[in-house]
């Protein structure tokens, strides 16, 4: 007997495959893709970084020389990238051609405005020395910016010796810094500051991440009708899903219970749990920068949550569930009122009191026998009923403002306010001075707990299970909370029941009987 | 209406009594020791650590619940002595 499968059933796996993967076609970023450069820096960049370390002045000339290389090394290029905005964790644009105008490529092919030199270099005897000049010929380097020189290409890697030279800016007595990159496959790159030496800067982060948020974490602000909220960051091409990638910024008043806050009146954030959310669609992978304005008239302690999200599943063009690629939670304080904010608050407060008074008298007609609306049950409820939630809130706010914050209760109130605050600080660094044997100099060891925190944060909060999109915290915290709750519960129960204590009276009695 | 009135009356009377007293915005500094700043920094440091090591915050809250329980128990024993119910 031959069993025939329906045609649709046979091709169902193929349809599912197409439905899931085809809509996730990555959009072209239109930006320089530097991931291939940064991902290979570990193999050969250490020596190059040393140039940056020793570099003390403006680098006006960089040369790449293939000394002793007599064979063909294949095609190669030398490019200059501007790193404007690198402090945001991204480097966005390339420089103009003016920054490479001092080149000496000995006739090698120039393939583009950012391409210093390229071609098949057949000899490395010094006569063929491609070089690039910075800070000259109209190239305006900015002291606050970082620049990156990138060398790429070469099918087998450079043989012999290659060195970089700062013609007029190396430390005294140092004419060149050589590095033997024999057998090391390029590309690698050098990062330098326009104004001179700086500590090695880590390679740019081209992973999906949130670089900055506005307002800044821990910042103190005044009330405003045009408060700016925003975020910058990067969405890698691998994570980007066209038309379904969003940056979500939401903020809530986390410190409403604090006595130091002026009660929020008539705002969206009247209660601590209420939040206001902005969703910014990401139209391309790569760097993003979003901002918007809204009125924040309420003094308070705010929590700002920012996340990059994509759909968990895509089926037949429809998106299901949401997966968070990156998320941050920061705080900011709105501590002072502008004159307009104070006026607006005062007006809103009076308005709310008026509404509160009106609402408390609106039902009194049920107690009037000649009103035609008389209802004895409703009248009893109106007269003896428990205060409404709004009445309680008003009384609570008034109590907080006029009683709890004043002496002597104010000290307790302030104490609990601090204990319940959500603001974080930067942990201090620790420095130890250690004298080595027989030496008159001291070695200095500086420990920054922030590095440990950042590293742990990467593991605990940054590593995401690819199957369900949840990080370690999201997976493990329910179990940790359950364990803590059970531990606390059993400890209290054991203490109440006395089950963990030995009955000393009974033991004493049995000894006596014996 | 009556309870609301009583509530507002109590709060108003308390407000009249205490609103004339100085408002406390910071904890005092005693012998050069700034309690307010120290507490703020300490709690901020804890929040920094707890922000990453979130499970420590869970343990911390669990410990606070236990401490509260033992505090209430000590209070009851101090007030009621041996007549405190269920306490050993």
Coordinates of C-alpha atoms in Angstrom, one line a residue:
Chain A
X1 CA 0.0 0.0 0.0
X2 CA 1.5 3.3 -1.0
X3 CA 0.9 6.3 1.2
X4 CA 0.9 9.7 -0.5
X5 CA 1.9 12.7 1.5
X6 CA 0.0 15.8 0.6
X7 CA 2.1 18.2 -1.5
X8 CA 1.7 21.1 1.0
X9 CA 3.0 18.9 3.8
X10 CA 6.1 18.0 1.7
X11 CA 7.1 21.5 1.0
X12 CA 6.2 22.9 4.4
X13 CA 9.8 22.8 5.7
X14 CA 10.9 24.8 2.7
X15 CA 8.1 27.3 3.2
X16 CA 9.0 27.7 6.9
X17 CA 12.6 28.2 6.0
X18 CA 11.8 30.9 3.5
X19 CA 9.3 32.6 5.8
X20 CA 11.8 32.8 8.7
X21 CA 14.9 33.7 6.9
X22 CA 13.9 35.7 3.9
X23 CA 12.3 38.6 5.7
X24 CA 15.4 39.0 7.8
X25 CA 17.5 40.1 4.9
X26 CA 20.0 42.6 6.2
X27 CA 19.9 46.1 4.8
X28 CA 23.0 47.7 3.5
X29 CA 24.5 50.0 6.0
X30 CA 26.2 52.4 3.7
X31 CA 28.9 52.8 6.3
X32 CA 32.5 51.7 6.5
X33 CA 32.6 48.2 7.7
X34 CA 35.6 48.0 10.1
X35 CA 34.7 44.8 11.8
X36 CA 37.3 42.9 9.8
X37 CA 40.0 45.3 10.9
X38 CA 39.2 45.3 14.6
X39 CA 38.6 41.6 14.8
X40 CA 42.2 40.9 13.7
X41 CA 44.0 43.4 15.9
X42 CA 45.0 40.8 18.4
X43 CA 47.4 39.1 16.1
X44 CA 49.5 42.0 15.2
X45 CA 48.4 45.2 16.8
X46 CA 50.4 45.1 20.0
X47 CA 53.5 46.7 18.5
X48 CA 51.5 49.2 16.7
X49 CA 49.8 50.3 19.8
X50 CA 53.3 51.0 21.2
X51 CA 53.7 53.7 18.7
X52 CA 50.7 55.4 20.2
X53 CA 52.2 55.0 23.6
X54 CA 55.5 56.6 22.8
X55 CA 54.0 59.2 20.6
X56 CA 54.2 62.6 22.2
X57 CA 53.6 65.1 19.6
X58 CA 51.7 65.7 16.4
X59 CA 52.5 62.9 14.0
X60 CA 53.4 64.6 10.7
X61 CA 54.7 61.6 8.8
X62 CA 54.1 57.9 8.9
X63 CA 56.1 55.6 6.7
X64 CA 55.7 52.0 6.0
X65 CA 58.8 50.4 4.7
X66 CA 59.4 46.9 3.5
X67 CA 63.1 46.6 4.3
X68 CA 64.7 43.5 2.9
X69 CA 61.6 42.4 1.2
X70 CA 62.6 41.5 -2.3
X71 CA 59.7 39.4 -3.3
X72 CA 56.2 40.2 -4.2
X73 CA 53.9 40.7 -1.2
X74 CA 50.7 41.0 -3.1
X75 CA 48.2 43.9 -3.2
X76 CA 47.9 46.1 -0.3
X77 CA 46.3 49.3 0.7
X78 CA 46.9 52.0 3.3
X79 CA 43.9 54.0 4.4
X80 CA 43.2 56.7 6.9
X81 CA 40.0 56.8 8.8
X82 CA 38.8 59.7 10.9
X83 CA 37.6 58.7 14.3
X84 CA 35.4 61.7 15.0
X85 CA 33.0 60.9 17.8
X86 CA 35.0 57.9 19.0
X87 CA 34.1 58.8 22.5
X88 CA 30.7 57.5 21.7
X89 CA 32.2 54.1 21.0
X90 CA 31.9 54.5 17.3
X91 CA 33.9 55.9 14.5
X92 CA 31.7 57.2 11.9
X93 CA 33.2 59.0 9.0
X94 CA 36.3 59.0 6.9
X95 CA 38.5 62.0 6.3
X96 CA 38.9 63.9 3.2
X97 CA 41.7 63.5 0.8
X98 CA 43.5 66.5 2.3
X99 CA 44.8 64.5 5.2
X100 CA 46.8 62.3 2.8
X101 CA 48.1 64.9 0.5
X102 CA 51.6 64.5 1.6
X103 CA 51.9 61.1 0.3
X104 CA 54.8 59.6 -1.5
X105 CA 53.7 56.4 -3.0
X106 CA 56.3 56.2 -5.8
X107 CA 53.7 55.8 -8.5
X108 CA 51.6 53.2 -6.9
X109 CA 48.0 53.2 -7.8
X110 CA 45.7 55.5 -5.9
X111 CA 42.2 54.0 -5.8
X112 CA 40.2 56.5 -3.8
X113 CA 40.1 59.5 -1.6
X114 CA 40.9 57.5 1.5
X115 CA 43.3 55.1 -0.1
X116 CA 46.8 56.3 0.4
X117 CA 48.6 53.7 -1.7
X118 CA 48.0 50.4 -3.2
X119 CA 49.3 48.0 -5.8
X120 CA 51.7 45.2 -6.1
X121 CA 54.9 46.2 -4.3
X122 CA 57.7 44.2 -5.8
X123 CA 60.6 45.7 -3.9
X124 CA 61.1 46.7 -0.3
X125 CA 64.6 48.1 -0.5
X126 CA 63.7 51.5 0.7
X127 CA 63.2 53.1 -2.7
X128 CA 59.6 52.2 -2.6
X129 CA 58.4 53.8 0.6
X130 CA 54.8 54.7 0.8
X131 CA 54.2 57.3 3.4
X132 CA 51.4 59.5 4.7
X133 CA 51.6 62.9 6.2
X134 CA 49.4 64.3 8.9
X135 CA 48.9 67.8 10.1
X136 CA 50.3 69.4 7.0
X137 CA 49.0 70.6 3.7
X138 CA 45.7 71.7 4.9
X139 CA 44.8 68.7 6.8
X140 CA 43.3 70.1 10.0
X141 CA 43.6 67.6 12.7
X142 CA 41.5 68.3 15.8
X143 CA 43.1 67.8 19.2
X144 CA 40.0 66.3 20.6
X145 CA 39.7 63.7 17.9
X146 CA 41.2 60.3 17.3
X147 CA 42.4 59.1 13.9
X148 CA 43.0 55.7 12.7
X149 CA 45.6 54.6 10.1
X150 CA 44.7 51.2 8.6
X151 CA 46.9 49.0 6.5
X152 CA 45.3 46.1 4.8
X153 CA 45.8 43.7 2.0
X154 CA 48.8 41.5 1.3
X155 CA 48.1 37.9 0.3
X156 CA 50.9 36.3 2.4
X157 CA 51.7 39.0 4.9
X158 CA 54.7 41.3 4.8
X159 CA 58.0 39.6 4.9
X160 CA 61.0 41.2 6.4
X161 CA 60.6 44.2 8.6
X162 CA 58.1 47.0 8.6
X163 CA 58.2 50.1 10.7
X164 CA 56.2 53.2 11.4
X165 CA 58.0 56.4 11.9
X166 CA 56.9 59.7 13.3
X167 CA 59.3 62.1 11.6
X168 CA 59.3 64.8 14.1
X169 CA 57.5 63.7 17.1
X170 CA 59.1 60.5 18.6
X171 CA 60.7 60.7 22.0
X172 CA 64.2 62.1 22.0
X173 CA 66.7 59.5 20.8
X174 CA 64.1 57.4 19.1
X175 CA 64.2 57.6 15.4
X176 CA 61.9 54.8 14.6
X177 CA 59.9 52.1 16.1
X178 CA 60.3 48.8 14.4
X179 CA 58.1 45.8 14.5
X180 CA 58.8 42.5 12.9
X181 CA 55.5 41.4 11.4
X182 CA 57.0 38.5 9.5
X183 CA 54.4 36.0 8.7
X184 CA 51.6 38.0 10.3
X185 CA 48.7 38.5 8.1
X186 CA 47.5 42.0 7.8
X187 CA 45.3 44.0 8.3
X188 CA 46.1 45.8 11.5
X189 CA 45.9 49.4 12.4
X190 CA 47.3 52.3 14.5
X191 CA 45.2 54.7 16.5
X192 CA 46.7 58.1 17.4
X193 CA 45.5 61.4 18.7
X194 CA 45.9 64.5 16.8
X195 CA 47.5 66.3 19.7
X196 CA 49.9 63.5 20.6
X197 CA 50.3 60.6 22.8
X198 CA 47.4 58.9 24.6
X199 CA 46.8 55.6 26.2
X200 CA 45.9 52.8 23.9
X201 CA 42.3 53.0 23.1
X202 CA 40.4 49.7 22.8
X203 CA 39.2 48.8 19.4
X204 CA 35.9 50.3 18.4
X205 CA 32.9 48.4 19.5
X206 CA 31.0 47.2 16.5
X207 CA 28.8 44.8 18.5
X208 CA 25.2 45.8 19.0
X209 CA 25.2 48.1 22.0
X210 CA 24.0 51.3 23.5
X211 CA 26.8 53.8 23.7
X212 CA 25.2 56.8 25.4
X213 CA 21.9 57.9 26.8
X214 CA 20.4 61.3 27.4
X215 CA 20.1 62.5 30.1
X216 CA 23.4 61.2 31.2
X217 CA 23.5 58.7 34.0
X218 CA 23.6 60.4 37.4
X219 CA 23.0 63.8 35.9
X220 CA 21.0 66.5 37.7
X221 CA 18.6 68.6 35.7
X222 CA 16.0 71.2 36.0
X223 CA 12.3 70.8 35.0
X224 CA 11.7 71.8 31.4
X225 CA 9.0 71.8 28.8
X226 CA 11.5 70.5 26.3
X227 CA 13.4 67.8 28.1
X228 CA 15.6 65.8 25.7
X229 CA 15.6 62.0 25.8
X230 CA 17.8 60.0 23.4
X231 CA 20.3 57.3 22.8
X232 CA 23.2 56.6 20.6
X233 CA 24.7 53.2 19.8
X234 CA 25.4 50.6 17.2
X235 CA 23.4 47.8 15.6
X236 CA 25.6 45.3 13.9
X237 CA 24.5 44.0 10.5
X238 CA 24.1 40.5 11.9
X239 CA 21.6 41.7 14.4
X240 CA 19.7 44.1 12.2
X241 CA 16.3 43.1 10.9
X242 CA 14.9 45.5 8.4
X243 CA 11.8 47.3 9.5
X244 CA 11.6 45.6 12.8
X245 CA 14.6 46.9 14.8
X246 CA 13.7 49.5 17.4
X247 CA 15.4 51.5 20.1
X248 CA 13.0 51.9 23.0
X249 CA 13.6 54.6 25.6
X250 CA 11.3 54.7 28.6
X251 CA 11.5 56.6 31.8
X252 CA 9.6 56.6 35.0
X253 CA 9.7 58.5 38.2
X254 CA 11.4 56.1 40.6
X255 CA 11.6 58.4 43.5
X256 CA 8.1 59.5 44.0
X257 CA 8.0 58.1 47.5
X258 CA 10.9 60.2 48.5
X259 CA 10.0 63.1 50.7
X260 CA 12.4 65.4 49.0
X261 CA 10.4 65.3 45.8
X262 CA 7.7 67.8 45.2
X263 CA 4.6 65.8 44.6
X264 CA 4.0 65.2 40.9
X265 CA 0.7 66.9 39.9
X266 CA -1.3 66.0 36.9
X267 CA 1.6 64.4 35.0
X268 CA 1.9 61.1 33.2
X269 CA 4.3 60.1 35.9
X270 CA 2.2 60.7 38.9
X271 CA 2.8 57.3 40.2
X272 CA 6.1 55.6 40.5
X273 CA 5.2 52.7 38.2
X274 CA 3.9 54.8 35.4
X275 CA 6.3 55.3 32.5
X276 CA 6.5 57.2 29.3
X277 CA 8.0 55.3 26.3
X278 CA 9.4 56.4 23.0
X279 CA 10.1 54.0 20.2
X280 CA 12.6 54.9 17.5
X281 CA 12.7 52.6 14.5
X282 CA 16.2 51.8 13.3
X283 CA 16.3 52.1 9.6
X284 CA 19.8 50.9 9.0
X285 CA 22.4 48.9 10.8
X286 CA 25.5 50.7 12.1
X287 CA 25.5 53.7 14.3
X288 CA 22.3 55.3 15.4
X289 CA 21.4 58.5 17.2
X290 CA 18.0 59.3 18.3
X291 CA 16.5 62.0 20.5
X292 CA 13.2 63.6 21.2
X293 CA 11.8 66.2 23.6
X294 CA 9.0 66.1 26.1
X295 CA 7.9 68.1 29.1
X296 CA 9.2 66.9 32.4
X297 CA 7.7 69.2 35.0
X298 CA 8.0 66.9 38.0
X299 CA 10.9 67.0 40.4
X300 CA 12.0 63.5 41.1
X301 CA 14.4 60.7 40.8
X302 CA 14.0 59.0 37.5
X303 CA 14.9 55.7 36.0
X304 CA 15.7 55.7 32.3
X305 CA 15.6 52.3 30.5
X306 CA 16.9 52.0 27.0
X307 CA 16.9 48.9 24.9
X308 CA 17.5 47.7 21.4
X309 CA 14.9 45.1 20.3
X310 CA 14.1 42.9 17.4
X311 CA 11.4 40.3 16.9
X312 CA 12.0 36.9 18.5
X313 CA 10.5 35.1 15.5
X314 CA 9.5 36.2 12.0
X315 CA 7.0 34.0 10.2
X316 CA 5.5 34.9 6.8
X317 CA 6.4 38.5 7.3
X318 CA 4.8 38.7 10.7
X319 CA 6.8 39.4 13.8
X320 CA 6.3 37.5 17.0
X321 CA 7.5 38.4 20.5
X322 CA 10.4 40.7 21.2
X323 CA 14.0 39.9 21.8
X324 CA 16.2 42.4 23.6
X325 CA 19.7 42.7 22.0
X326 CA 21.0 45.3 24.5
X327 CA 19.6 47.2 27.4
X328 CA 20.7 49.8 29.9
X329 CA 19.1 51.2 33.0
X330 CA 20.3 54.6 34.2
X331 CA 19.1 57.2 36.6
X332 CA 18.9 60.9 36.5
X333 CA 17.6 63.5 38.9
X334 CA 15.3 66.4 38.2
X335 CA 16.1 68.5 41.2
X336 CA 15.2 72.1 40.5
X337 CA 12.3 73.8 39.1
X338 CA 12.5 76.5 36.5
X339 CA 10.2 79.5 37.1
X340 CA 7.8 78.2 34.6
X341 CA 7.8 74.7 36.1
X342 CA 7.1 76.1 39.5
X343 CA 4.3 78.2 38.2
X344 CA 2.9 75.2 36.3
X345 CA 3.1 73.0 39.3
X346 CA 1.3 75.6 41.5
X347 CA -1.5 76.0 39.0
X348 CA -1.9 72.2 38.6
X349 CA -1.9 71.7 42.3
X350 CA -4.7 74.3 42.8
X351 CA -6.6 72.6 40.0
X352 CA -6.3 69.2 41.6
X353 CA -7.4 70.5 44.9
X354 CA -10.4 72.1 43.2
X355 CA -11.3 68.8 41.5
X356 CA -10.8 66.9 44.8
X357 CA -13.1 69.2 46.7
X358 CA -15.7 69.1 43.9
X359 CA -15.7 65.3 43.8
X360 CA -16.1 65.0 47.6
X361 CA -19.3 67.1 47.5
X362 CA -20.8 65.8 44.3
X363 CA -22.8 63.0 45.9
X364 CA -24.3 64.8 48.9
X365 CA -27.6 65.1 47.1
X366 CA -28.3 61.4 48.0
X367 CA -28.6 62.5 51.6
X368 CA -31.1 65.2 50.9
X369 CA -34.7 63.8 51.3
X370 CA -36.2 66.4 49.1
X371 CA -33.7 66.3 46.4
X372 CA -35.4 63.5 44.5
X373 CA -32.1 61.7 44.6
X374 CA -32.3 60.5 48.2
X375 CA -30.8 57.1 48.8
X376 CA -30.1 56.1 52.4
X377 CA -27.6 53.4 51.6
X378 CA -25.6 55.7 49.3
X379 CA -25.9 58.5 51.9
X380 CA -24.4 56.3 54.6
X381 CA -21.6 55.3 52.3
X382 CA -20.9 58.9 51.5
X383 CA -21.0 60.0 55.1
X384 CA -19.2 57.1 56.7
X385 CA -17.3 55.7 53.8
X386 CA -13.6 55.2 53.8
X387 CA -11.6 58.0 52.1
X388 CA -11.1 57.5 48.4
X389 CA -7.7 56.8 46.9
X390 CA -7.3 60.3 45.7
X391 CA -8.1 61.7 49.1
X392 CA -5.6 59.4 50.7
X393 CA -3.0 60.4 48.1
X394 CA -3.6 64.1 48.8
X395 CA -3.4 63.6 52.5
X396 CA -0.2 61.5 52.1
X397 CA 1.5 64.1 49.9
X398 CA 0.5 66.9 52.4
X399 CA 1.8 64.8 55.3
X400 CA 5.1 64.1 53.5
X401 CA 5.6 67.7 52.5
X402 CA 4.6 69.5 55.7
X403 CA 5.3 66.9 58.5
X404 CA 7.6 64.1 57.5
X405 CA 10.3 66.3 56.0
X406 CA 10.5 68.6 59.0
X407 CA 12.4 68.1 62.3
X408 CA 12.5 65.8 64.1
X409 CA 10.9 63.3 61.7
X410 CA 12.9 64.7 58.8
X411 CA 16.0 62.9 59.9
X412 CA 14.3 59.5 59.7
X413 CA 12.7 60.5 56.5
X414 CA 16.0 61.5 55.0
X415 CA 17.7 58.3 56.2
X416 CA 15.1 56.1 54.5
X417 CA 15.2 58.3 51.4
X418 CA 18.9 57.7 51.0
X419 CA 18.4 54.0 51.7
X420 CA 15.8 53.7 49.0
X421 CA 17.5 55.8 46.5
X422 CA 18.5 54.1 43.2
X423 CA 21.4 56.4 42.3
X424 CA 24.7 54.7 41.7
X425 CA 28.3 56.0 42.1
X426 CA 31.6 55.4 40.6
X427 CA 33.6 53.1 42.8
X428 CA 36.9 54.6 43.9
X429 CA 40.2 53.2 42.6
X430 CA 42.8 51.9 44.9
X431 CA 46.5 52.6 44.5
X432 CA 49.2 50.6 46.2
X433 CA 52.9 51.6 46.2
X434 CA 55.3 48.7 46.3
X435 CA 59.0 49.1 46.7
X436 CA 61.1 46.6 44.8
X437 CA 64.1 45.1 46.6
X438 CA 67.1 47.5 46.7
X439 CA 65.4 50.1 44.5
X440 CA 64.7 53.6 45.5
X441 CA 61.7 53.8 43.2
X442 CA 58.2 52.6 44.0
X443 CA 56.0 50.6 41.7
X444 CA 52.5 51.8 41.6
X445 CA 49.6 49.3 41.3
X446 CA 46.2 50.8 40.7
X447 CA 43.1 48.7 41.0
X448 CA 39.9 49.9 39.5
X449 CA 36.8 48.0 40.8
X450 CA 34.9 49.5 37.9
X451 CA 36.9 47.2 35.5
X452 CA 35.8 44.2 37.5
X453 CA 32.2 45.4 37.6
X454 CA 32.2 46.0 33.8
X455 CA 33.7 42.6 33.1
X456 CA 31.2 40.9 35.4
X457 CA 28.4 42.9 33.9
X458 CA 29.4 41.6 30.5
X459 CA 29.1 38.0 31.6
X460 CA 26.0 38.4 33.8
X461 CA 24.0 40.8 31.7
X462 CA 25.6 40.9 28.3
X463 CA 25.8 37.2 27.4
X464 CA 22.5 36.3 25.8
X465 CA 21.2 32.8 25.2
X466 CA 20.7 32.7 21.4
X467 CA 17.7 30.4 21.7
X468 CA 15.4 32.5 23.9
X469 CA 17.2 35.8 23.9
X470 CA 17.5 36.0 27.6
X471 CA 20.6 36.8 29.6
X472 CA 21.9 35.0 32.7
X473 CA 20.0 37.3 35.0
X474 CA 16.7 36.8 33.3
X475 CA 17.1 33.1 33.4
X476 CA 18.6 32.7 36.9
X477 CA 17.0 35.4 39.0
X478 CA 13.6 33.7 39.4
X479 CA 15.5 30.7 40.9
X480 CA 17.6 32.9 43.1
X481 CA 14.6 34.7 44.4
X482 CA 12.8 31.5 45.0
X483 CA 15.8 30.2 46.9
X484 CA 16.1 33.3 49.0
X485 CA 12.3 33.4 49.7
X486 CA 12.3 29.8 50.8
X487 CA 15.3 30.3 52.9
X488 CA 13.8 33.3 54.7
X489 CA 10.5 31.5 55.1
X490 CA 12.0 28.3 56.5
X491 CA 14.2 30.3 58.9
X492 CA 11.3 32.2 60.3
X493 CA 9.2 29.1 60.5
X494 CA 12.0 27.2 62.2
X495 CA 12.4 30.0 64.7
X496 CA 8.7 30.2 65.4
X497 CA 8.3 26.5 65.8
X498 CA 11.5 26.0 67.7
X499 CA 12.2 22.9 65.7
X500 CA 15.9 23.5 65.5
X501 CA 16.4 23.8 69.2
X502 CA 17.3 21.0 71.5
X503 CA 14.9 20.4 74.4
X504 CA 17.3 20.8 77.3
X505 CA 14.6 20.2 79.9
X506 CA 13.8 16.8 78.6
X507 CA 17.4 15.8 78.3
X508 CA 18.0 16.9 81.9
X509 CA 15.0 14.9 83.1
X510 CA 16.0 11.7 81.5
X511 CA 19.5 11.9 83.0
X512 CA 17.9 12.3 86.4
X513 CA 15.6 9.3 86.0
X514 CA 18.5 7.2 85.0
Chain B
X1 CA -16.9 62.2 54.2
X2 CA -16.5 62.1 58.0
X3 CA -13.3 60.0 57.8
X4 CA -12.0 62.1 55.0
X5 CA -12.7 65.2 57.1
X6 CA -11.0 63.7 60.1
X7 CA -8.0 62.6 58.1
X8 CA -7.6 66.1 56.5
X9 CA -8.1 67.7 59.9
X10 CA -5.4 65.6 61.5
X11 CA -3.0 66.2 58.7
X12 CA -3.7 69.9 58.7
X13 CA -3.1 70.2 62.5
X14 CA 0.1 68.2 62.2
X15 CA 1.1 70.4 59.2
X16 CA 0.5 73.5 61.3
X17 CA 2.5 72.2 64.2
X18 CA 5.5 70.9 62.3
X19 CA 5.7 73.1 59.2
X20 CA 7.2 75.9 61.4
X21 CA 10.1 73.7 62.3
X22 CA 13.2 73.6 60.0
X23 CA 13.0 71.3 57.1
X24 CA 15.6 68.5 57.0
X25 CA 17.3 68.3 53.6
X26 CA 20.5 66.6 54.7
X27 CA 21.6 64.6 57.7
X28 CA 23.9 66.4 60.0
X29 CA 27.7 66.5 60.1
X30 CA 29.0 65.5 63.5
X31 CA 32.6 66.2 64.4
X32 CA 33.5 66.6 60.8
X33 CA 31.8 63.4 59.8
X34 CA 29.4 64.0 57.0
X35 CA 26.7 61.4 57.6
X36 CA 24.6 62.4 54.6
X37 CA 27.4 62.2 52.1
X38 CA 28.8 59.0 53.6
X39 CA 25.4 57.3 53.4
X40 CA 24.8 58.6 49.9
X41 CA 28.1 57.4 48.7
X42 CA 27.8 54.1 50.5
X43 CA 24.3 53.4 49.1
X44 CA 25.5 54.5 45.7
X45 CA 28.4 52.1 45.9
X46 CA 26.0 49.3 46.9
X47 CA 23.7 50.2 44.0
X48 CA 26.7 50.1 41.6
X49 CA 27.7 46.6 42.9
X50 CA 24.1 45.4 43.0
X51 CA 23.5 46.7 39.5
X52 CA 25.9 44.2 38.2
X53 CA 25.8 41.5 40.9
X54 CA 22.1 41.5 41.0
X55 CA 21.9 38.3 43.1
X56 CA 23.6 40.1 46.0
X57 CA 20.7 42.5 46.0
X58 CA 18.3 39.6 46.3
X59 CA 20.4 38.2 49.2
X60 CA 20.5 41.6 50.8
X61 CA 16.7 42.0 50.7
X62 CA 16.3 38.5 52.1
X63 CA 18.6 39.5 55.0
X64 CA 16.6 42.7 55.5
X65 CA 13.4 40.7 55.9
X66 CA 15.0 38.4 58.4
X67 CA 16.5 41.3 60.4
X68 CA 13.0 43.0 60.4
X69 CA 11.6 39.8 61.7
X70 CA 14.1 39.5 64.5
X71 CA 13.7 43.2 65.3
X72 CA 9.9 42.8 65.7
X73 CA 10.5 39.7 67.8
X74 CA 12.9 41.6 70.1
X75 CA 10.4 44.5 70.4
X76 CA 7.6 42.1 71.4
X77 CA 9.8 40.4 73.9
X78 CA 10.8 43.7 75.4
X79 CA 7.3 44.9 75.7
X80 CA 5.5 41.7 76.6
X81 CA 8.3 39.7 78.2
X82 CA 7.4 36.1 78.8
X83 CA 3.8 36.7 77.7
X84 CA 4.8 37.3 74.2
X85 CA 2.9 34.7 72.1
X86 CA 4.9 32.0 70.3
X87 CA 8.3 33.4 71.2
X88 CA 10.9 31.3 72.8

